CSV table of C-alpha atoms in Angstrom, one decimal:
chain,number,residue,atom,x,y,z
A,1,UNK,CA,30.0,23.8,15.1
A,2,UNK,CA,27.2,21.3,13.9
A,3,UNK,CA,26.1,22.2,10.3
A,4,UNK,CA,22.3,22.4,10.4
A,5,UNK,CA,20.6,22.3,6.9
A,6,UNK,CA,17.3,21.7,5.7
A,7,UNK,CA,16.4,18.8,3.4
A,8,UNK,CA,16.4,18.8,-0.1
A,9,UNK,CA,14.4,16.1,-2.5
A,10,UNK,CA,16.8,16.2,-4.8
A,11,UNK,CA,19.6,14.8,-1.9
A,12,UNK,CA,17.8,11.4,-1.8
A,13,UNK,CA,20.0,8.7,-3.3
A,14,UNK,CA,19.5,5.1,-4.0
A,15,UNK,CA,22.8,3.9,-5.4
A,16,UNK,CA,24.6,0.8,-5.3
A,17,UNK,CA,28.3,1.2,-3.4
A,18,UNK,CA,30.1,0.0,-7.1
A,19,UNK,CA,29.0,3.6,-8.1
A,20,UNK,CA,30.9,5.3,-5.6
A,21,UNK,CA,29.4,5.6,-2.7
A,22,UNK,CA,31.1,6.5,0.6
A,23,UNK,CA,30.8,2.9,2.6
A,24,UNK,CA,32.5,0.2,1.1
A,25,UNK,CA,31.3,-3.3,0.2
A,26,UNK,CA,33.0,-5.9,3.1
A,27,UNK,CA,35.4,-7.4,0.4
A,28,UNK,CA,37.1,-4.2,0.4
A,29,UNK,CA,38.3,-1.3,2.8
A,30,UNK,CA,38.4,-2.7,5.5
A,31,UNK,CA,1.5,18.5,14.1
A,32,UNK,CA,2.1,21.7,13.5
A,33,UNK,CA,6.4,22.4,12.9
A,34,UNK,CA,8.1,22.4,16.5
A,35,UNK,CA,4.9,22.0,18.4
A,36,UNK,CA,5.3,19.3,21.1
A,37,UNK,CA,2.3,17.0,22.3
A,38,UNK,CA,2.2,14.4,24.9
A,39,UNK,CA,-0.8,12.7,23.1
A,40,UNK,CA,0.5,9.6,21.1
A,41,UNK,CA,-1.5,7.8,18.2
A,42,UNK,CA,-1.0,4.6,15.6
A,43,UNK,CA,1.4,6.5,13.9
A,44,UNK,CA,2.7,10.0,14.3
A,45,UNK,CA,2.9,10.6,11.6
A,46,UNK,CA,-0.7,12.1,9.8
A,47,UNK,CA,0.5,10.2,6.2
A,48,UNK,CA,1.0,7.0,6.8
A,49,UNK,CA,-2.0,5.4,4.3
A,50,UNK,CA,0.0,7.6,1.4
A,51,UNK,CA,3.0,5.0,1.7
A,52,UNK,CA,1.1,1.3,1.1
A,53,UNK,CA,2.9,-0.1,-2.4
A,54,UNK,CA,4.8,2.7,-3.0
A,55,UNK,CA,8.9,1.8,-3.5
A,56,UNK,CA,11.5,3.1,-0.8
A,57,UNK,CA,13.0,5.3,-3.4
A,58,UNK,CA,9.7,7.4,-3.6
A,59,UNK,CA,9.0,7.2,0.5
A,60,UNK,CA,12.4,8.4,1.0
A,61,UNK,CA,10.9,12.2,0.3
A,62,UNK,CA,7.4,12.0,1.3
A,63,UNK,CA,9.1,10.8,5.2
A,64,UNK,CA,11.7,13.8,4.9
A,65,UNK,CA,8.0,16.1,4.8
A,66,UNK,CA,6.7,14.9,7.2
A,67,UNK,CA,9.2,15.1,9.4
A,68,UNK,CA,10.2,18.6,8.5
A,69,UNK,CA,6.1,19.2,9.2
A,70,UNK,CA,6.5,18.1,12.8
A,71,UNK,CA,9.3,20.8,13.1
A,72,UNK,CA,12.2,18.1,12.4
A,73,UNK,CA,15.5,17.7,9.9
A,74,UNK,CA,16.4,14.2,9.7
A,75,UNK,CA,19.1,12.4,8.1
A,76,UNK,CA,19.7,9.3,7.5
A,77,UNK,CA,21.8,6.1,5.5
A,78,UNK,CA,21.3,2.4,5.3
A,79,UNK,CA,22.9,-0.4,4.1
A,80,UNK,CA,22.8,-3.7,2.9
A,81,UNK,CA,25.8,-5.6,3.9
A,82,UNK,CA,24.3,-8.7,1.5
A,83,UNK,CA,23.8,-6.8,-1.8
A,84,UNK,CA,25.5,-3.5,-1.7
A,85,UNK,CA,22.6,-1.1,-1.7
A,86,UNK,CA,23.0,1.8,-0.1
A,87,UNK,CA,20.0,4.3,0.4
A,88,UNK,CA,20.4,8.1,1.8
A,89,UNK,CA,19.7,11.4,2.2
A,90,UNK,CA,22.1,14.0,3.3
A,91,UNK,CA,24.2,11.6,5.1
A,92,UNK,CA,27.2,13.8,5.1
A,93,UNK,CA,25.6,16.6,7.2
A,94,UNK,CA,27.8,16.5,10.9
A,95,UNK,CA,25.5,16.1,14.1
A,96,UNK,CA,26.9,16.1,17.4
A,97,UNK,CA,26.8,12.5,18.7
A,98,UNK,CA,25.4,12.5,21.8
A,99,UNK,CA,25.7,9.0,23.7
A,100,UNK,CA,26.1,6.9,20.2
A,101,UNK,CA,30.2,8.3,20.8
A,102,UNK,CA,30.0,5.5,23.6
A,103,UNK,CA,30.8,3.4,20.3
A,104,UNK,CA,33.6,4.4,19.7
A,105,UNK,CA,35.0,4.7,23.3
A,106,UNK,CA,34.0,0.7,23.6
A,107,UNK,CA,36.1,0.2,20.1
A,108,UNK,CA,39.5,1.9,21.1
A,109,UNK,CA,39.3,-0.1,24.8
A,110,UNK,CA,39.3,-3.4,23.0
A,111,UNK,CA,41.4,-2.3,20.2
A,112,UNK,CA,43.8,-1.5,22.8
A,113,UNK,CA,43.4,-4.7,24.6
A,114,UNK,CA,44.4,-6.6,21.7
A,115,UNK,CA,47.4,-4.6,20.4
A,116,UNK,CA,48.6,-5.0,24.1
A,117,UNK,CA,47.4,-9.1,24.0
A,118,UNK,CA,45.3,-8.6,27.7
A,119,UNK,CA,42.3,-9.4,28.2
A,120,UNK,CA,40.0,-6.7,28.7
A,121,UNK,CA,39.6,-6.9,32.9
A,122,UNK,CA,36.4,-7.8,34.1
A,123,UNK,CA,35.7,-4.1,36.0
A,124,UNK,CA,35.8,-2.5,32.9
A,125,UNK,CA,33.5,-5.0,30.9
A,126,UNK,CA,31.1,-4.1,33.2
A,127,UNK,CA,31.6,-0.8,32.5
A,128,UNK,CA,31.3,-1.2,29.5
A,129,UNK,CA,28.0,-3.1,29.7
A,130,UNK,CA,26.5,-0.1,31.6
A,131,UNK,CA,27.8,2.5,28.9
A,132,UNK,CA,26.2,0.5,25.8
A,133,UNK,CA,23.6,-1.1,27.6
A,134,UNK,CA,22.3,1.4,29.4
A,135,UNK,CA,24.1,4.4,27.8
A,136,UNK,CA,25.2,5.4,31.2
A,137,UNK,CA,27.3,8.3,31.2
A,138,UNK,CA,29.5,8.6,34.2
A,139,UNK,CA,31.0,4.6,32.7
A,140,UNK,CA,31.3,6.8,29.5
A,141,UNK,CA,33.3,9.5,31.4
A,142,UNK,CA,35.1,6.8,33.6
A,143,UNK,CA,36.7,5.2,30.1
A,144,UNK,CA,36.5,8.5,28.5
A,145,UNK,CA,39.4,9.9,30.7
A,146,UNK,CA,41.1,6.4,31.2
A,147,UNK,CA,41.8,5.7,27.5
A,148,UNK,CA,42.7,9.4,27.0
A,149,UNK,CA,39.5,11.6,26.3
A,150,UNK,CA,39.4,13.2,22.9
A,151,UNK,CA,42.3,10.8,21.1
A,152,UNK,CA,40.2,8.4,21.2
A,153,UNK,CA,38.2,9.8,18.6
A,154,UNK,CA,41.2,10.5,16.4
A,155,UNK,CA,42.1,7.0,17.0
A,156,UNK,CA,39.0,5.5,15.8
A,157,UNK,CA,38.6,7.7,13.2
A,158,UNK,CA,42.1,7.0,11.6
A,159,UNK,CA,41.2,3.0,12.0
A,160,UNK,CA,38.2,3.5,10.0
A,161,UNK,CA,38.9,5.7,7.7
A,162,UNK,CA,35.9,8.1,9.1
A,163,UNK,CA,36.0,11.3,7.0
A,164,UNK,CA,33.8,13.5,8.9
A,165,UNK,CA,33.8,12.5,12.0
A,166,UNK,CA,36.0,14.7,14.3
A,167,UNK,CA,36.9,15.2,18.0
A,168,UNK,CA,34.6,17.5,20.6
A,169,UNK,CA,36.0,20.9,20.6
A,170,UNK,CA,35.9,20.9,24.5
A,171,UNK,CA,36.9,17.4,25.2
A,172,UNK,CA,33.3,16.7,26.0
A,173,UNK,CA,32.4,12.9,24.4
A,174,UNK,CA,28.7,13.5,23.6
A,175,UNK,CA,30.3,16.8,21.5
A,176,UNK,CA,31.7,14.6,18.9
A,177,UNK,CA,30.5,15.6,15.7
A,178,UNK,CA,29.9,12.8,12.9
A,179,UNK,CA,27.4,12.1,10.2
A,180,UNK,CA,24.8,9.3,9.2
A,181,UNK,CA,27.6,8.2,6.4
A,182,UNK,CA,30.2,7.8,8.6
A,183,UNK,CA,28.3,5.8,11.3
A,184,UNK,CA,27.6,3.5,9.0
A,185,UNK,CA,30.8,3.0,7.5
A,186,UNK,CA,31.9,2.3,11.6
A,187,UNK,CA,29.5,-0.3,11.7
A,188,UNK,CA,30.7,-1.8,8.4
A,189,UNK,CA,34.3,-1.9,9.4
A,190,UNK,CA,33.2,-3.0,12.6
A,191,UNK,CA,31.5,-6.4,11.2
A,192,UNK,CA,34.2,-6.7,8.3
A,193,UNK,CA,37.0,-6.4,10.4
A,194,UNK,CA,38.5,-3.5,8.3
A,195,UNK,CA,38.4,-1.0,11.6
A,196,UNK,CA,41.2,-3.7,13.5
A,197,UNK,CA,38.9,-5.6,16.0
A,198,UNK,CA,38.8,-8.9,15.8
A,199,UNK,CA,35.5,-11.4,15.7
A,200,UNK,CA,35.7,-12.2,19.6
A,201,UNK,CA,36.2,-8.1,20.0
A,202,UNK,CA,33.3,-7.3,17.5
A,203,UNK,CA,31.1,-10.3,19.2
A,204,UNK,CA,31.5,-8.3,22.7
A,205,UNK,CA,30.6,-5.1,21.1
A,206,UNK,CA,27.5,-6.1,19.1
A,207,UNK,CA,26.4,-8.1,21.8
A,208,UNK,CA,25.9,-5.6,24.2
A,209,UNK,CA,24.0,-3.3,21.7
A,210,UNK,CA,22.0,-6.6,21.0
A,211,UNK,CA,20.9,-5.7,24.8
A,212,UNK,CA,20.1,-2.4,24.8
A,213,UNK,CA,17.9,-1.8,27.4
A,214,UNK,CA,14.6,0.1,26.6
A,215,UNK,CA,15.0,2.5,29.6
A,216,UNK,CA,18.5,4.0,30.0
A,217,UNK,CA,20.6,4.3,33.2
A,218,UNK,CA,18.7,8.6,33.1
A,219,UNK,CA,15.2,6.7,32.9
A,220,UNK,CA,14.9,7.9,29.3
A,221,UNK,CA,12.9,5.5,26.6
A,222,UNK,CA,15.9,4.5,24.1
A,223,UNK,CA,14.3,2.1,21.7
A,224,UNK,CA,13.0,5.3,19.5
A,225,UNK,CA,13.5,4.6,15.8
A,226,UNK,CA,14.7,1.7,14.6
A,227,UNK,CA,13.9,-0.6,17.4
A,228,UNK,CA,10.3,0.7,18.3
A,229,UNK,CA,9.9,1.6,14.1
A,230,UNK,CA,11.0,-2.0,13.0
A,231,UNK,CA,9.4,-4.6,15.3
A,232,UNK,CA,8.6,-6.8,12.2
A,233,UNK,CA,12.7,-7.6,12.3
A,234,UNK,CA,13.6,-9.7,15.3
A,235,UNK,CA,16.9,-8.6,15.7
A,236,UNK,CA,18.6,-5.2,16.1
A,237,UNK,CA,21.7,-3.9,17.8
A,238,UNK,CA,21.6,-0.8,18.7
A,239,UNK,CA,23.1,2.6,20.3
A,240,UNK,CA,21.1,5.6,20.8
A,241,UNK,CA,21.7,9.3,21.4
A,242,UNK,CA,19.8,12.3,22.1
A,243,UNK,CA,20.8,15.6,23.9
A,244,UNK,CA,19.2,19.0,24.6
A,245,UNK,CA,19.4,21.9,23.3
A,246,UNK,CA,21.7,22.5,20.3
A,247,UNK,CA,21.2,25.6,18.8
A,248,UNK,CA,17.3,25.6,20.2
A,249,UNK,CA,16.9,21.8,18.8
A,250,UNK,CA,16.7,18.2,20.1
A,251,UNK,CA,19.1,15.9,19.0
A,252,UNK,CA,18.2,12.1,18.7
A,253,UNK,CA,20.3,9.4,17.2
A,254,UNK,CA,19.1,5.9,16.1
A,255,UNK,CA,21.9,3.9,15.0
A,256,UNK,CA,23.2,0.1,14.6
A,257,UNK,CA,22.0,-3.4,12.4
A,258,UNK,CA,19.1,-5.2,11.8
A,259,UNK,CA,18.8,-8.8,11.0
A,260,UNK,CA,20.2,-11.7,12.8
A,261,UNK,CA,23.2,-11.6,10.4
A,262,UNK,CA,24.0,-7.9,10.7
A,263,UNK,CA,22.1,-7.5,7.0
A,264,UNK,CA,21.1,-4.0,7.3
A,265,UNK,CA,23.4,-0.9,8.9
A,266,UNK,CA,21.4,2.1,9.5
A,267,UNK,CA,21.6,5.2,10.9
A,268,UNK,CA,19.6,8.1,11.1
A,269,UNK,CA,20.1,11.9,13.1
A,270,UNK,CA,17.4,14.0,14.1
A,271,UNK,CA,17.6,18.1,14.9
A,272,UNK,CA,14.1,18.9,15.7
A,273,UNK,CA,12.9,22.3,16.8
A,274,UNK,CA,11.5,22.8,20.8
A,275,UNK,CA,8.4,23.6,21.4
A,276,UNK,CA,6.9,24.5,25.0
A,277,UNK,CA,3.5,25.4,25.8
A,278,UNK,CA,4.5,27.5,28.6
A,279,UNK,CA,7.2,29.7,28.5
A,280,UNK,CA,10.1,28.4,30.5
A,281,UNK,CA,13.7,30.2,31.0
A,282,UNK,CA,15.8,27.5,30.2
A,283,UNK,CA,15.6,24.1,28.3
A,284,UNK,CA,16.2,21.1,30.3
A,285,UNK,CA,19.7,19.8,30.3
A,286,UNK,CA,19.7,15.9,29.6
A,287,UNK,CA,22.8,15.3,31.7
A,288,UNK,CA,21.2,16.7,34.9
A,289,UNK,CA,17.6,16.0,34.7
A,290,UNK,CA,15.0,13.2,33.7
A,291,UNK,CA,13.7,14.0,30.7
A,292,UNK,CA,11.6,10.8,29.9
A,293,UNK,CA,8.2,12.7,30.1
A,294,UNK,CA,9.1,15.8,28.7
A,295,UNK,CA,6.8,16.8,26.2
A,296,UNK,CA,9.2,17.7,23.5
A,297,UNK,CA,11.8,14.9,23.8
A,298,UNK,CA,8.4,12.7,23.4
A,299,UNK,CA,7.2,14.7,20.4
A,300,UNK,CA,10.9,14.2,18.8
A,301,UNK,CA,11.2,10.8,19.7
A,302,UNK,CA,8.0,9.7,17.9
A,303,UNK,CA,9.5,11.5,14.7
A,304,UNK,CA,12.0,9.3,14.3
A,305,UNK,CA,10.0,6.4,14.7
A,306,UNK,CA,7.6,7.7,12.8
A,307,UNK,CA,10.4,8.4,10.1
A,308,UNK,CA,11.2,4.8,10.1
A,309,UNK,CA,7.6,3.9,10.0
A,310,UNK,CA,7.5,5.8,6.9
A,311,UNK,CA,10.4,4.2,4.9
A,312,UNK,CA,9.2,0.4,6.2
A,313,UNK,CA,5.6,0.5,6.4
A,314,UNK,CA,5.2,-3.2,6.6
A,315,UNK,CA,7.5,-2.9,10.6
A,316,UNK,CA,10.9,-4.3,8.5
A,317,UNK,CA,13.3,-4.1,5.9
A,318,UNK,CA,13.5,-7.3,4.3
């Protein structure tokens, strides 16, 4: 079961990776709380004036209140591929993944296709393409099964050395737990190599989440966080998740690089609480039904963007 914890100041870290952080540099290892509101402004966040010339370090916390104002936990890690610096807060805290364990179902196809020297057939490229691209998930279930359902997240997480990142309990993909840490190391051994694809594998892979559509295959808006939260950076590549209802809470994922180079890995999970005006009987279950207006997906959706907002006032990282 997913760990859910509250944040504490004192778990914000700035560190460089030389002082032992979990992700390695590439020359080595391979509102009130819960209420929802479809009324949208600037920012969603009420603080954002408090930020202006103040240094990441110290916006770290002040974002970590206002999201747990608007109801929300949210954890996150980044990292900068060029210098080592590596910025978090409780990035070793396990979130189910939702649709971002497409990743690692597109990993173990082509790591597969190379150890058996095939190309990777054009039917499942395209599958492919509709599961990152469009996080569709019956092309996540159709690999899923193909390439043999829950090993494949023992697979990946042996190639990468993921410590925390384990298989669903019920063979379910979007049930795979991980944390912020750990996606970033992926991405890391991912762009260094270290994970076993090689450059032509990596280049398929990155450049589908270069073209990650801003409506999925379910109708939802997917560019939430770092791709609506950083238009100042011209470049991401990203896979998102989100799910409903995990022990009463949204779940929303924003993860992948920023920067035309792959600079910057970030990823950030989100466990917000739900909030309905109107008493209903049952949450809405993502799988089955469009849940692109709903109130309370918006409301969570525009904390994580507003998250981001928070740590990169100026719209980038650089």
């Amino acid at each position: 079961m997913v760990r859910w914890s509250r944040f504490l100041a004192a778990g914000c870290t700035s560190v460089l990776l030389a002082a032992g952080c979990s992700v390695p540099p590439d020359d080595e290892v391979g509102g009130p709380a819960g209420k929802a509101t479809a009324e949208t402004s600037a920012s969603p966040f009420p603080d954002m004036q408090k930020v202006d010339g103040v240094a990441l370090e110290a916006r770290i916390p002040m974002a970590i209140a206002s999201a747990q104002a608007r109801g929300a936990d949210v954890d996150f890690a980044l990292l900068d591929r060029d210098t080592g610096s590596y910025y978090s807060s409780n990035a070793d805290v396990q979130v189910e993944t939702a649709s971002v364990s497409k990743l690692f179902i597109a990993d173990e196809m082509m790591f597969r296709a190379q150890a058996e020297n095939r190309p990777v057939s054009a039917d499942e490229l395209n599958i492919m393409t509709d599961m990152l691209e469009l996080s569709d998930d019956n092309a996540a279930y159709t690999l899923w099964y193909r390439y043999g359902s829950s090993e494949i997240i023992s697979a990946v997480t042996a190639r990468y050395a993921l410590k925390s990142t384990t298989p669903p309990s019920d063979d379910q993909w979007y049930n795979t737990e991980t944390t912020p840490s750990d996606l970033v190391g992926y991405y890391a051994g991912l762009l260094n190599g270290s994970g076993g694809l090689n450059t032509a594998s990596t280049d398929v892979i990155v450049g589908m989440l270069r073209r990650s559509a801003p409506i999925a295959a379910d109708g939802y808006r997917q560019h939430f966080g770092i791709v609506d939260g950083l238009p100042g950076d011209s470049v991401h590549a990203v896979k998102q998740g989100w799910m409903c209802c995990v022990s009463d809470r949204w779940v929303h994922l924003s993860t992948g690089t920023i920067g035309a180079d792959n600079r910057y890995v970030l990823a950030l999970t989100s466990r917000e609480d739900i909030f309905y005006a109107d008493d209903v009987e049952s949450y809405p279950d993502t799988a089955l039904v469009d849940v692109s207006d709903d109130a309370s997906a918006l409301h969570a959706r525009e904390t994580l963007t507003g998250f981001v907002t928070m740590l990169f006032p100026n719209g980038a990282i650089s």
